[in-house]
Amino acid sequence: MHSHSPTGYGVGEEANVFQVRIHGRGGQGVVTAAELLSVAAFVEGSHAQAFPTFGSERTGAPVVSFCRIDDRPIRNREPIAEPDALIIQDPTLLHQVDVFAGLDQDGYILINSARGFDQLGLGEFATGFREQRLLTVPATEIAREHLGRPLPNAVLLGGFAGLSGLVTIESVARAIRERFPGKLGDGNVAAAEAAFEYVRRETGSVAHA
Amino acid sequence: MLEQLEGSQAVAKAVALCRPEVISAYPISPQTHIVEGLSDLVRTGELEPCEYLMVESEFAAMSACIGASAAGARTYTATASQGLLYMAEALFNASGLGLPIVMTLANRAIGAPINIWNDHSDSMSQRDSGWIQLYAESNQEAVDLHVQAFRLAEELSLPVMVCMDGFILTHAHEEVDLPTQEQVDAFLPAFVPRQVLDPAEPVTIGAMVGPEAFTEVKYLMHAKQVLALDSIPEIGADFSRAFGRDSGGLVRTYRAEDAETIVVALGSVLGTIEDVVDELREQGVKIGVVAIKCFRPYPLDDVREALRDAQRIVVIEKAFAVGAGGIVGQNIRLALSGLESRVHDVVAGLGGRPITKRSLHALLADALADRLEPGRLHFLDLKRDVVERELERLRDGRRPGPHAESILRDQGIVAARSH
């Protein structure tokens, strides 16, 4: 991997693979988010693999997608049971699905919400995690402002770039523009950049819990 | 050029580079993105001359392919699961007539119970339909196998099925090196049909053949398939020279040279298995992998050669013959007849159940400690309590009801869902 070398993942076989699991609902672009993250990593020269949970998803149903990023070619195709990072596109899933399954306390968590971890009832859960790796972003509000639609997926990728440093915001923007040319892409890029800046501001200060 | 692409889109682009003249298809998940991609390329004129036929069923899709191929057109289709079964009769016609149609099969389970997820029940159900069957491990290989498949089909005048795991490959975004049009044109010459329906020179294709000659026609079908055992490695070697990477062939070995235990599998699960084998090698276990790349024709000699020195063989397959056992396993045993090795049949990944590294480690630990009962069909991650409860219900009740619905009710699931 490049600049992103999150620590605390042991040594040996698994040391270089970084695994992201994205939770959301049908219609929120959960699958597209994993795809865009894989493209952002790919343009930076990493190997990346994105895939959805496979099924007949319908609008509103809980959906999961996965993205693996590695400096070596990726052969493993099992679903990600032990993620290094979680992106949660819909906070109403927090008490419906075991979104945190398999995440250890070194992991990253980015949640789409205007409220903090305490207000979401996660204060106790967050104890023991690294504070600077947990964050909420009001992605729906940012999306409404820049897109006119409450689509949080690309916005959260901007936030995730800011939180994890796994990919740069420039790569995220490029992935978005390749997938959505024109005005739609511009709006999503603007929203992703706004989220990136938001995260930078929040993580620059102490009080983000 | 290296691109980060969805498997289906990569295959659609690769097929287009092969310049098919007729595509006839009916959409079915998880194959739909492939033919959608191709119909877009035809609509925009990027793929021309090509006629895209949106037909009313898979039976019609294959029937139209038969007509188009017999008229001398390079012909392509794609399907999955029930769609393949629906075209079963036409599959035998395509192969019996020796028509070089190429088809993508996005592997998916067969109902009932209805299930849209991946396994190999569909392709295995048609393994004796006279089609060549190639299995892709990755999206790169799926791309490469399609380019090879058209050449193989047309060289031998035989239909070829390229099998790729539905969802696991078709819906995965990963890097794919798509060849250029010039490269594909240089590798794949224009189609010169061996037989052609031409109004200027009328002939019959598909005449009724009685007992006086049916055996001979079938013998020739078999002889031609056996010829493919020479053509497939040759075309694979040519491909490596032209494109600079290995893809296809009959059998591939991985860390198998001194292996006492060898895992045999087909398709996309091989990557996960290789990761597990690497981890076991680090612990000093002499274990390797044999990938079956071509299941029909069956490369018996190559399989025997690859496995002859192993003591213990674990076959992991995503389908089985109900009431009989492993399908690939039976074929492996056939290749090893007379040798002392033990072959374990393990059914895994049915109906989309994920095949995890954790489960593979547990399975191989059992195999290495000789805890797997030989001669028995094993089911990876079988939920024994669920089966027991259902058997109990069967013993007790006069009308226990359907298994599928009872089990779902027990598990508190209203509608089927994935992991």
XYZ file of C-alpha atoms in Angstrom:
628
model
C 0.000 0.000 0.000
C 0.986 3.593 -0.238
C 0.779 6.255 2.403
C -2.083 4.500 4.099
C -0.651 1.898 6.368
C -3.114 1.635 9.196
C -1.347 0.108 12.139
C -2.523 -2.661 14.370
C -3.407 -5.325 11.824
C -0.798 -7.870 12.823
C 2.010 -9.051 10.628
C 2.384 -11.602 7.876
C -0.316 -12.734 5.451
C -3.010 -10.241 6.275
C -0.805 -7.281 7.003
C -1.444 -5.446 3.765
C -5.024 -6.113 2.920
C -7.490 -3.475 4.054
C -11.132 -4.527 4.176
C -14.094 -2.180 4.129
C -17.708 -3.169 4.689
C -20.500 -0.798 3.734
C -23.988 -1.039 5.200
C -27.000 0.782 3.871
C -30.413 0.309 2.367
C -31.502 -0.539 -1.146
C -31.569 2.698 -3.141
C -28.745 4.415 -1.221
C -26.043 3.347 -3.648
C -24.371 0.864 -1.304
C -23.045 -1.281 -4.134
C -21.898 1.749 -6.104
C -20.026 3.048 -3.053
C -17.895 -0.101 -2.870
C -17.317 0.065 -6.599
C -16.209 3.728 -6.423
C -13.895 3.032 -3.489
C -12.298 0.200 -5.481
C -11.801 2.503 -8.458
C -10.248 5.187 -6.238
C -7.774 2.612 -4.892
C -7.141 1.253 -8.388
C -6.229 4.685 -9.800
C -3.687 4.990 -6.995
C -2.032 1.781 -8.156
C -3.451 -0.617 -5.576
C -5.249 -3.841 -6.283
C -8.900 -3.618 -5.337
C -11.956 -5.814 -5.342
C -15.528 -4.672 -4.729
C -18.580 -6.866 -4.543
C -22.109 -6.729 -3.175
C -24.023 -9.163 -1.055
C -25.801 -11.041 -3.656
C -29.520 -11.097 -3.762
C -32.731 -9.633 -4.989
C -32.316 -6.352 -3.143
C -35.226 -4.003 -3.036
C -35.594 -0.382 -2.066
C -35.279 0.049 1.685
C -33.986 -3.444 2.469
C -30.679 -3.721 4.344
C -27.826 -4.087 1.821
C -24.145 -4.810 2.368
C -21.214 -4.354 0.021
C -17.515 -5.020 0.403
C -14.220 -3.580 -0.789
C -10.775 -5.124 -0.373
C -7.657 -3.116 -1.093
C -4.216 -4.666 -1.217
C -0.756 -4.091 -2.617
C -0.816 -7.635 -3.968
C -3.323 -9.226 -6.368
C -6.446 -10.301 -4.467
C -7.496 -13.938 -4.727
C -9.719 -14.290 -1.678
C -13.417 -13.995 -2.533
C -15.128 -14.690 0.781
C -17.441 -11.996 2.152
C -15.708 -9.667 4.622
C -16.476 -10.941 8.121
C -13.693 -9.032 9.890
C -13.559 -5.546 8.395
C -10.900 -2.946 9.099
C -13.441 -0.213 8.462
C -17.202 0.234 8.399
C -19.192 2.796 6.496
C -22.790 2.960 7.670
C -24.975 4.864 5.250
C -28.170 4.650 7.294
C -28.118 5.036 11.100
C -31.500 3.314 11.427
C -29.625 0.082 10.703
C -27.631 0.404 13.936
C -30.273 -1.310 15.996
C -31.634 -3.589 13.276
C -28.556 -5.295 11.844
C -25.360 -6.340 13.621
C -23.366 -3.845 11.605
C -20.361 -3.977 13.944
C -19.876 -7.757 13.646
C -16.231 -8.708 13.299
C -14.804 -5.194 13.774
C -12.033 -4.926 16.332
C -11.257 -1.855 18.380
C -8.581 -0.657 15.993
C -11.227 -0.348 13.300
C -12.641 2.720 11.614
C -16.334 3.589 11.793
C -17.982 6.286 9.701
C -21.707 6.785 10.214
C -24.076 8.962 8.235
C -25.709 11.046 10.934
C -25.986 14.614 12.128
C -25.737 13.233 15.658
C -22.668 12.018 17.505
C -21.900 8.528 18.800
C -23.280 9.371 22.266
C -26.550 10.671 20.845
C -26.845 7.558 18.700
C -26.637 5.449 21.836
C -23.159 4.203 20.934
C -21.196 5.994 23.644
C -20.590 2.878 25.664
C -19.871 0.765 22.592
C -17.250 3.272 21.429
C -15.254 2.923 24.640
C -11.999 1.202 23.847
C -12.006 2.208 20.198
C -9.530 4.797 18.975
C -11.457 8.024 19.177
C -9.854 9.502 16.060
C -11.109 6.580 14.008
C -14.795 7.019 14.826
C -16.877 9.730 13.273
C -20.344 10.723 12.159
C -20.928 12.882 9.095
C -24.267 14.492 8.158
C -23.983 12.985 4.685
C -27.688 13.126 3.877
C -27.761 16.876 4.621
C -24.572 17.469 2.620
C -26.015 15.480 -0.285
C -29.248 17.482 -0.196
C -27.277 20.704 -0.312
C -25.039 19.747 -3.237
C -27.176 17.241 -5.160
C -30.683 18.168 -4.190
C -31.156 14.488 -3.331
C -30.514 12.574 -0.102
C -27.967 10.170 -1.643
C -25.221 9.645 0.927
C -22.872 7.173 -0.787
C -20.363 9.366 -2.626
C -20.475 11.919 0.194
C -19.409 9.312 2.712
C -16.518 8.246 0.498
C -15.216 11.806 0.698
C -15.595 11.581 4.456
C -13.904 8.199 4.506
C -10.927 9.541 2.562
C -10.606 12.225 5.246
C -11.014 9.841 8.165
C -8.810 6.958 7.041
C -6.370 8.383 4.510
C -6.845 5.079 2.702
C -7.421 6.904 -0.572
C -7.078 10.569 -1.462
C -10.031 12.850 -2.061
C -8.647 13.423 -5.579
C -8.916 9.704 -6.347
C -12.424 9.597 -4.934
C -13.357 12.558 -7.140
C -11.872 10.862 -10.186
C -13.761 7.636 -9.477
C -17.020 9.586 -9.111
C -16.464 11.532 -12.349
C -15.629 8.367 -14.326
C -18.827 6.729 -13.170
C -21.093 9.792 -13.327
C -20.020 12.207 -16.038
C -21.428 15.748 -16.199
C -23.562 17.563 -13.678
C -24.351 14.522 -11.552
C -20.648 13.813 -11.155
C -19.863 17.464 -10.371
C -22.548 17.535 -7.668
C -21.318 14.324 -6.098
C -17.710 15.476 -6.192
C -18.669 18.783 -4.540
C -20.554 16.859 -1.849
C -17.680 14.431 -1.310
C -15.239 17.333 -0.990
C -17.516 19.062 1.495
C -17.615 15.877 3.579
C -13.838 15.554 3.339
C -13.446 19.109 4.649
C -16.018 18.451 7.369
C -14.066 15.400 8.549
C -10.804 17.311 8.452
C -12.326 20.025 10.643
C -13.874 17.524 13.047
C -10.776 15.373 13.453
C -8.687 18.507 13.843
C -10.667 19.289 16.984
C -11.068 16.992 19.949
C -14.790 17.123 20.464
C -16.379 14.880 17.927
C -17.879 12.214 20.120
C -5.415 -1.568 -20.931
C -5.809 -2.273 -17.241
C -9.222 -1.131 -16.024
C -11.265 -1.530 -12.868
C -14.456 -3.088 -14.189
C -17.476 -5.118 -13.236
C -17.039 -8.718 -14.427
C -20.138 -8.596 -16.607
C -19.044 -5.387 -18.305
C -15.582 -6.814 -18.899
C -17.069 -9.920 -20.522
C -19.445 -7.836 -22.648
C -16.483 -5.816 -23.922
C -14.409 -8.932 -24.553
C -17.226 -10.590 -26.493
C -17.659 -7.422 -28.559
C -13.940 -7.498 -29.403
C -14.557 -10.967 -30.865
C -16.950 -9.380 -33.405
C -20.011 -11.621 -33.030
C -22.450 -11.133 -35.893
C -25.547 -12.434 -34.123
C -26.352 -12.244 -30.423
C -29.587 -13.817 -29.300
C -30.385 -13.773 -25.614
C -33.001 -13.617 -22.912
C -32.104 -11.827 -19.674
C -31.758 -13.810 -16.445
C -29.891 -12.912 -13.281
C -26.888 -13.000 -12.776
C -26.134 -12.919 -16.500
C -28.269 -9.906 -17.422
C -25.558 -7.227 -17.198
C -23.561 -9.033 -19.887
C -26.253 -9.029 -22.552
C -27.397 -5.530 -21.509
C -23.847 -4.344 -22.093
C -23.748 -6.007 -25.498
C -27.151 -4.704 -26.562
C -25.917 -1.195 -25.696
C -22.834 -1.674 -27.874
C -25.038 -2.832 -30.761
C -27.479 0.053 -30.265
C -24.741 2.670 -30.301
C -23.101 1.113 -33.339
C -19.854 0.374 -31.489
C -20.402 -3.287 -32.296
C -21.294 -3.661 -35.950
C -22.192 -5.470 -38.056
C -24.110 -7.348 -35.400
C -27.739 -8.251 -35.028
C -29.013 -8.378 -31.449
C -32.124 -10.503 -31.077
C -34.203 -10.022 -27.950
C -36.166 -13.257 -27.978
C -39.005 -14.523 -25.815
C -37.222 -17.308 -23.947
C -33.953 -19.172 -23.554
C -35.274 -21.936 -25.768
C -35.770 -19.339 -28.489
C -32.379 -17.782 -27.730
C -30.517 -21.012 -28.396
C -32.738 -21.893 -31.338
C -31.981 -18.547 -32.984
C -28.276 -19.109 -32.266
C -28.494 -22.468 -34.028
C -30.086 -20.881 -37.095
C -27.632 -17.993 -37.174
C -24.611 -20.221 -36.728
C -25.820 -22.621 -39.427
C -26.157 -19.613 -41.734
C -22.481 -18.853 -41.140
C -22.622 -16.081 -38.525
C -20.329 -15.894 -35.494
C -22.925 -16.378 -32.782
C -23.061 -15.677 -29.055
C -25.495 -15.949 -26.166
C -25.461 -15.996 -22.369
C -27.661 -17.539 -19.727
C -27.810 -19.010 -16.202
C -29.618 -21.545 -14.057
C -33.227 -22.243 -15.106
C -32.459 -20.477 -18.370
C -29.886 -23.115 -19.236
C -32.367 -25.857 -18.407
C -34.991 -24.185 -20.534
C -32.629 -24.334 -23.519
C -31.513 -27.916 -22.770
C -33.084 -29.487 -25.831
C -31.528 -26.876 -28.101
C -28.134 -27.341 -26.397
C -28.027 -30.929 -27.624
C -29.047 -29.803 -31.089
C -26.275 -27.205 -31.221
C -23.634 -29.741 -30.239
C -25.107 -32.577 -32.311
C -25.045 -30.364 -35.372
C -21.512 -29.234 -34.561
C -22.270 -25.513 -34.497
C -19.547 -23.262 -33.036
C -21.732 -21.146 -30.751
C -20.095 -19.490 -27.731
C -22.161 -19.033 -24.596
C -21.393 -17.469 -21.221
C -22.929 -19.306 -18.311
C -23.140 -17.163 -15.176
C -23.276 -20.113 -12.794
C -26.283 -20.141 -10.497
C -28.176 -22.741 -8.473
C -31.172 -24.644 -9.825
C -34.533 -24.683 -8.018
C -36.456 -25.904 -6.168
C -36.176 -24.386 -3.667
C -35.931 -21.247 -5.737
C -32.570 -19.587 -5.243
C -30.816 -17.033 -7.410
C -27.339 -17.384 -5.888
C -24.207 -19.061 -7.171
C -23.298 -22.707 -7.422
C -22.462 -25.081 -10.264
C -25.707 -27.077 -10.456
C -26.592 -25.534 -13.801
C -23.429 -26.254 -15.766
C -22.995 -29.664 -14.148
C -26.536 -30.632 -15.160
C -25.534 -30.084 -18.807
C -22.029 -31.538 -18.596
C -22.958 -34.280 -21.033
C -24.750 -32.061 -23.528
C -21.804 -32.156 -25.924
C -20.668 -28.593 -25.184
C -17.106 -27.862 -24.218
C -17.072 -26.446 -20.671
C -14.374 -24.029 -19.540
C -14.339 -22.554 -15.996
C -12.998 -19.068 -15.207
C -11.244 -18.347 -11.904
C -11.290 -14.562 -12.198
C -12.739 -11.860 -14.381
C -9.432 -11.583 -16.204
C -9.663 -15.228 -17.066
C -13.329 -14.892 -18.055
C -12.280 -12.218 -20.546
C -9.400 -14.321 -21.863
C -11.447 -17.508 -22.113
C -14.055 -15.840 -24.314
C -11.381 -14.803 -26.810
C -10.027 -18.364 -26.778
C -13.517 -19.904 -26.883
C -14.442 -18.412 -30.257
C -11.218 -19.708 -31.781
C -11.647 -23.143 -30.218
C -15.305 -23.387 -31.246
C -14.590 -22.408 -34.828
C -11.449 -24.518 -35.228
C -13.347 -27.656 -34.202
C -16.883 -26.633 -35.166
C -18.155 -27.288 -31.649
C -20.099 -25.157 -29.173
C -18.252 -23.812 -26.126
C -19.676 -22.795 -22.759
C -17.569 -20.380 -20.697
C -18.639 -20.829 -17.076
C -18.081 -17.972 -14.630
C -19.432 -17.861 -11.112
C -22.605 -15.807 -10.959
C -22.445 -12.733 -8.678
C -19.039 -13.724 -7.265
C -17.453 -12.891 -10.615
C -20.205 -11.294 -12.695
C -20.927 -8.626 -10.063
C -17.387 -8.144 -8.739
C -15.393 -5.060 -9.689
C -11.749 -5.870 -10.122
C -8.892 -5.059 -12.440
C -9.076 -6.487 -15.919
C -6.592 -6.071 -18.732
C -8.813 -5.791 -21.793
C -7.069 -6.643 -25.031
C -7.128 -4.237 -27.968
C -9.163 -4.831 -31.102
C -5.943 -5.345 -33.083
C -4.727 -8.021 -30.658
C -8.021 -9.912 -30.797
C -8.235 -9.607 -34.587
C -4.727 -11.042 -34.891
C -5.545 -13.946 -32.546
C -9.026 -14.750 -33.832
C -9.285 -15.139 -37.604
C -12.547 -14.472 -39.448
C -15.091 -17.266 -39.078
C -14.993 -19.761 -41.939
C -17.907 -22.114 -41.321
C -17.416 -25.817 -41.998
C -21.038 -26.134 -42.999
C -23.335 -23.352 -44.092
C -26.923 -22.871 -45.134
C -26.701 -20.892 -48.348
C -29.630 -20.380 -50.761
C -27.147 -20.341 -53.653
C -25.951 -23.812 -52.746
C -28.792 -25.474 -50.835
C -27.923 -28.265 -48.379
C -29.694 -29.951 -45.491
C -28.342 -29.658 -41.965
C -30.066 -31.714 -39.314
C -31.465 -34.634 -41.283
C -33.146 -37.569 -39.564
C -30.557 -40.290 -38.963
C -31.707 -43.845 -38.236
C -30.019 -46.776 -36.552
C -27.864 -47.294 -39.642
C -25.738 -44.204 -38.943
C -26.685 -42.597 -35.587
C -23.875 -44.369 -33.711
C -21.298 -43.169 -36.240
C -22.442 -39.543 -36.022
C -22.279 -39.732 -32.231
C -18.852 -41.408 -32.388
C -17.585 -38.500 -34.472
C -18.989 -36.039 -31.912
C -16.992 -37.818 -29.241
C -13.855 -37.968 -31.384
C -14.090 -34.219 -32.044
C -14.471 -33.439 -28.341
C -11.421 -35.564 -27.611
C -9.511 -33.546 -30.229
C -10.247 -30.493 -28.122
C -7.930 -31.948 -25.482
C -5.108 -31.114 -27.900
C -6.552 -27.845 -29.188
C -7.253 -26.272 -25.783
C -3.615 -26.320 -24.558
C -2.381 -25.228 -28.004
C -4.750 -22.284 -28.101
C -3.846 -21.484 -24.492
C -0.144 -21.443 -25.373
C -0.820 -19.251 -28.403
C -2.803 -16.927 -26.182
C 0.078 -16.655 -23.705
C 2.474 -15.772 -26.503
C 0.129 -13.162 -27.976
C -1.161 -11.560 -24.772
C 1.662 -12.214 -22.309
C -0.358 -13.991 -19.643
C -1.475 -17.538 -18.950
C -5.169 -18.278 -19.142
C -7.149 -21.396 -19.829
C -5.638 -24.778 -20.599
C -6.955 -28.041 -19.194
C -5.532 -28.304 -15.690
C -3.433 -25.895 -13.607
C -1.385 -26.851 -10.584
C -0.426 -24.621 -7.658
C 2.277 -25.626 -5.165
C 1.504 -29.245 -6.051
C 5.028 -30.549 -6.830
C 5.746 -32.272 -3.520
C 2.195 -32.132 -2.162
C 0.909 -35.082 -0.171
C -2.534 -33.483 -0.032
C -4.122 -31.781 -3.022
C -7.307 -29.748 -3.154
C -9.200 -29.937 -6.453
C -11.747 -27.322 -7.467
C -13.229 -25.354 -10.359
C -13.918 -21.659 -10.807
C -13.641 -18.621 -8.561
C -13.256 -20.490 -5.253
C -9.724 -21.433 -6.296
C -8.355 -18.054 -5.222
C -9.670 -18.432 -1.670
C -8.342 -21.999 -1.597
C -4.883 -20.828 -2.728
C -4.780 -18.277 0.095
C -5.573 -21.069 2.569
C -2.966 -23.359 1.004
C -0.333 -20.614 1.314
C -1.144 -20.301 5.015
C -0.874 -24.080 5.502
C 2.413 -24.168 3.572
C 3.784 -21.594 6.011
C 3.029 -24.128 8.746
C 4.983 -26.753 6.814
C 2.022 -28.707 5.437
C 2.752 -30.301 2.074
C -0.420 -29.218 0.330
C -1.217 -27.973 -3.151
C -4.043 -27.217 -5.548
C -5.178 -28.634 -8.865
C -7.543 -26.420 -10.812
C -9.778 -28.084 -13.368
C -10.005 -25.473 -16.135
C -11.830 -27.618 -18.664
C -14.380 -30.136 -17.415
C -15.728 -31.222 -20.834
C -13.966 -32.782 -22.604
C -12.637 -34.379 -19.456
C -8.820 -34.184 -19.350
C -8.400 -37.569 -17.702
C -4.683 -37.994 -18.464
C -3.779 -34.500 -17.271
C -5.781 -34.960 -14.081
C -4.098 -38.304 -13.411
C -0.672 -36.809 -14.050
C -1.340 -33.830 -11.765
C -2.652 -35.986 -8.902
C -0.721 -39.238 -9.194
C 1.777 -38.550 -6.401
C -0.707 -37.231 -3.849
C -1.905 -39.471 -1.056
C -4.960 -37.482 -0.163
C -7.227 -35.563 -2.498
C -9.975 -33.228 -1.339
C -12.424 -32.333 -4.088
C -14.435 -29.198 -3.344
C -17.368 -28.856 -5.675
C -20.383 -26.581 -5.906
C -22.830 -29.238 -7.090
C -23.521 -32.906 -6.546
C -25.465 -35.792 -7.994
C -28.378 -36.305 -5.595
C -28.383 -39.906 -4.444
C -24.989 -40.625 -5.962
C -22.365 -38.184 -4.628
C -19.797 -35.781 -5.991
C -19.755 -35.181 -9.737
C -16.213 -33.858 -10.061
C -15.210 -36.365 -7.366
C -16.449 -39.302 -9.454
C -14.476 -38.003 -12.414
C -11.352 -37.621 -10.275
C -11.678 -41.200 -9.007
C -12.002 -42.360 -12.605
C -8.715 -40.631 -13.453
C -7.007 -42.231 -10.453
C -8.241 -45.796 -10.854
C -5.599 -48.288 -9.801
C -3.789 -45.747 -7.602
C -3.785 -45.876 -3.806
C -4.838 -42.280 -3.169
C -7.893 -41.428 -1.109
C -10.413 -39.032 -2.629
C -12.767 -37.038 -0.388
C -15.832 -35.422 -1.932
C -16.865 -32.153 -0.314
C -19.917 -30.234 -1.463
C -19.592 -26.521 -0.712
C -21.067 -23.181 -1.624
C -24.512 -24.480 -2.571
C -27.088 -21.812 -3.342
C -24.625 -19.021 -2.571
C -23.422 -20.112 0.895
C -20.049 -18.366 1.195
C -16.992 -20.625 1.167
C -14.853 -19.016 3.843
C -11.184 -19.428 4.659
C -12.177 -20.360 8.199
C -14.337 -23.271 6.979
C -11.687 -24.398 4.505
C -9.074 -24.411 7.276
C -11.355 -26.542 9.461
C -12.096 -28.915 6.598
C -8.449 -29.338 5.649
C -7.433 -29.807 9.291
C -9.903 -32.704 9.410
C -8.593 -34.084 6.121
C -4.939 -33.822 7.210
C -5.710 -35.604 10.482
C -7.592 -38.312 8.555
C -10.801 -37.403 10.340
C -12.788 -37.305 7.082
C -14.538 -40.591 6.573
C -13.553 -41.823 3.127
C -16.295 -42.813 0.733
C -18.798 -40.455 2.347
C -20.148 -37.299 0.782
C -19.274 -34.331 2.996
C -21.173 -31.037 3.100
C -19.120 -28.027 4.164
C -20.781 -26.016 6.950
C -23.866 -28.237 6.986
C -26.153 -27.106 9.805
C -26.670 -30.511 11.380
C -29.154 -29.278 13.995
C -31.415 -27.924 11.268
C -31.314 -31.202 9.370
C -31.899 -33.232 12.551
C -34.877 -31.129 13.572
C -36.422 -31.601 10.143
C -35.822 -35.350 10.187
C -37.421 -35.442 13.602
C -40.443 -33.612 12.263
C -40.592 -36.115 9.431
C -40.659 -39.023 11.887
C -43.321 -37.496 14.099
C -45.868 -35.907 11.854
C -48.276 -37.466 9.466
C -48.043 -34.402 7.250
C -44.814 -32.590 8.163
C -45.095 -30.078 5.303
C -42.425 -28.758 2.956
C -38.824 -28.761 4.288
C -37.825 -25.386 2.894
C -40.674 -23.467 4.499
C -40.356 -25.321 7.817
C -36.639 -24.571 8.053
C -37.107 -20.907 7.169
C -39.816 -20.635 9.826
C -37.518 -22.269 12.404
C -34.814 -19.773 11.584
C -37.216 -16.865 11.825
C -36.726 -15.942 8.197
C -39.731 -14.840 6.214
C -38.011 -14.282 2.910
C -34.733 -15.867 1.881
C -31.730 -13.609 2.223
C -27.994 -13.851 1.848
C -25.227 -13.836 4.432
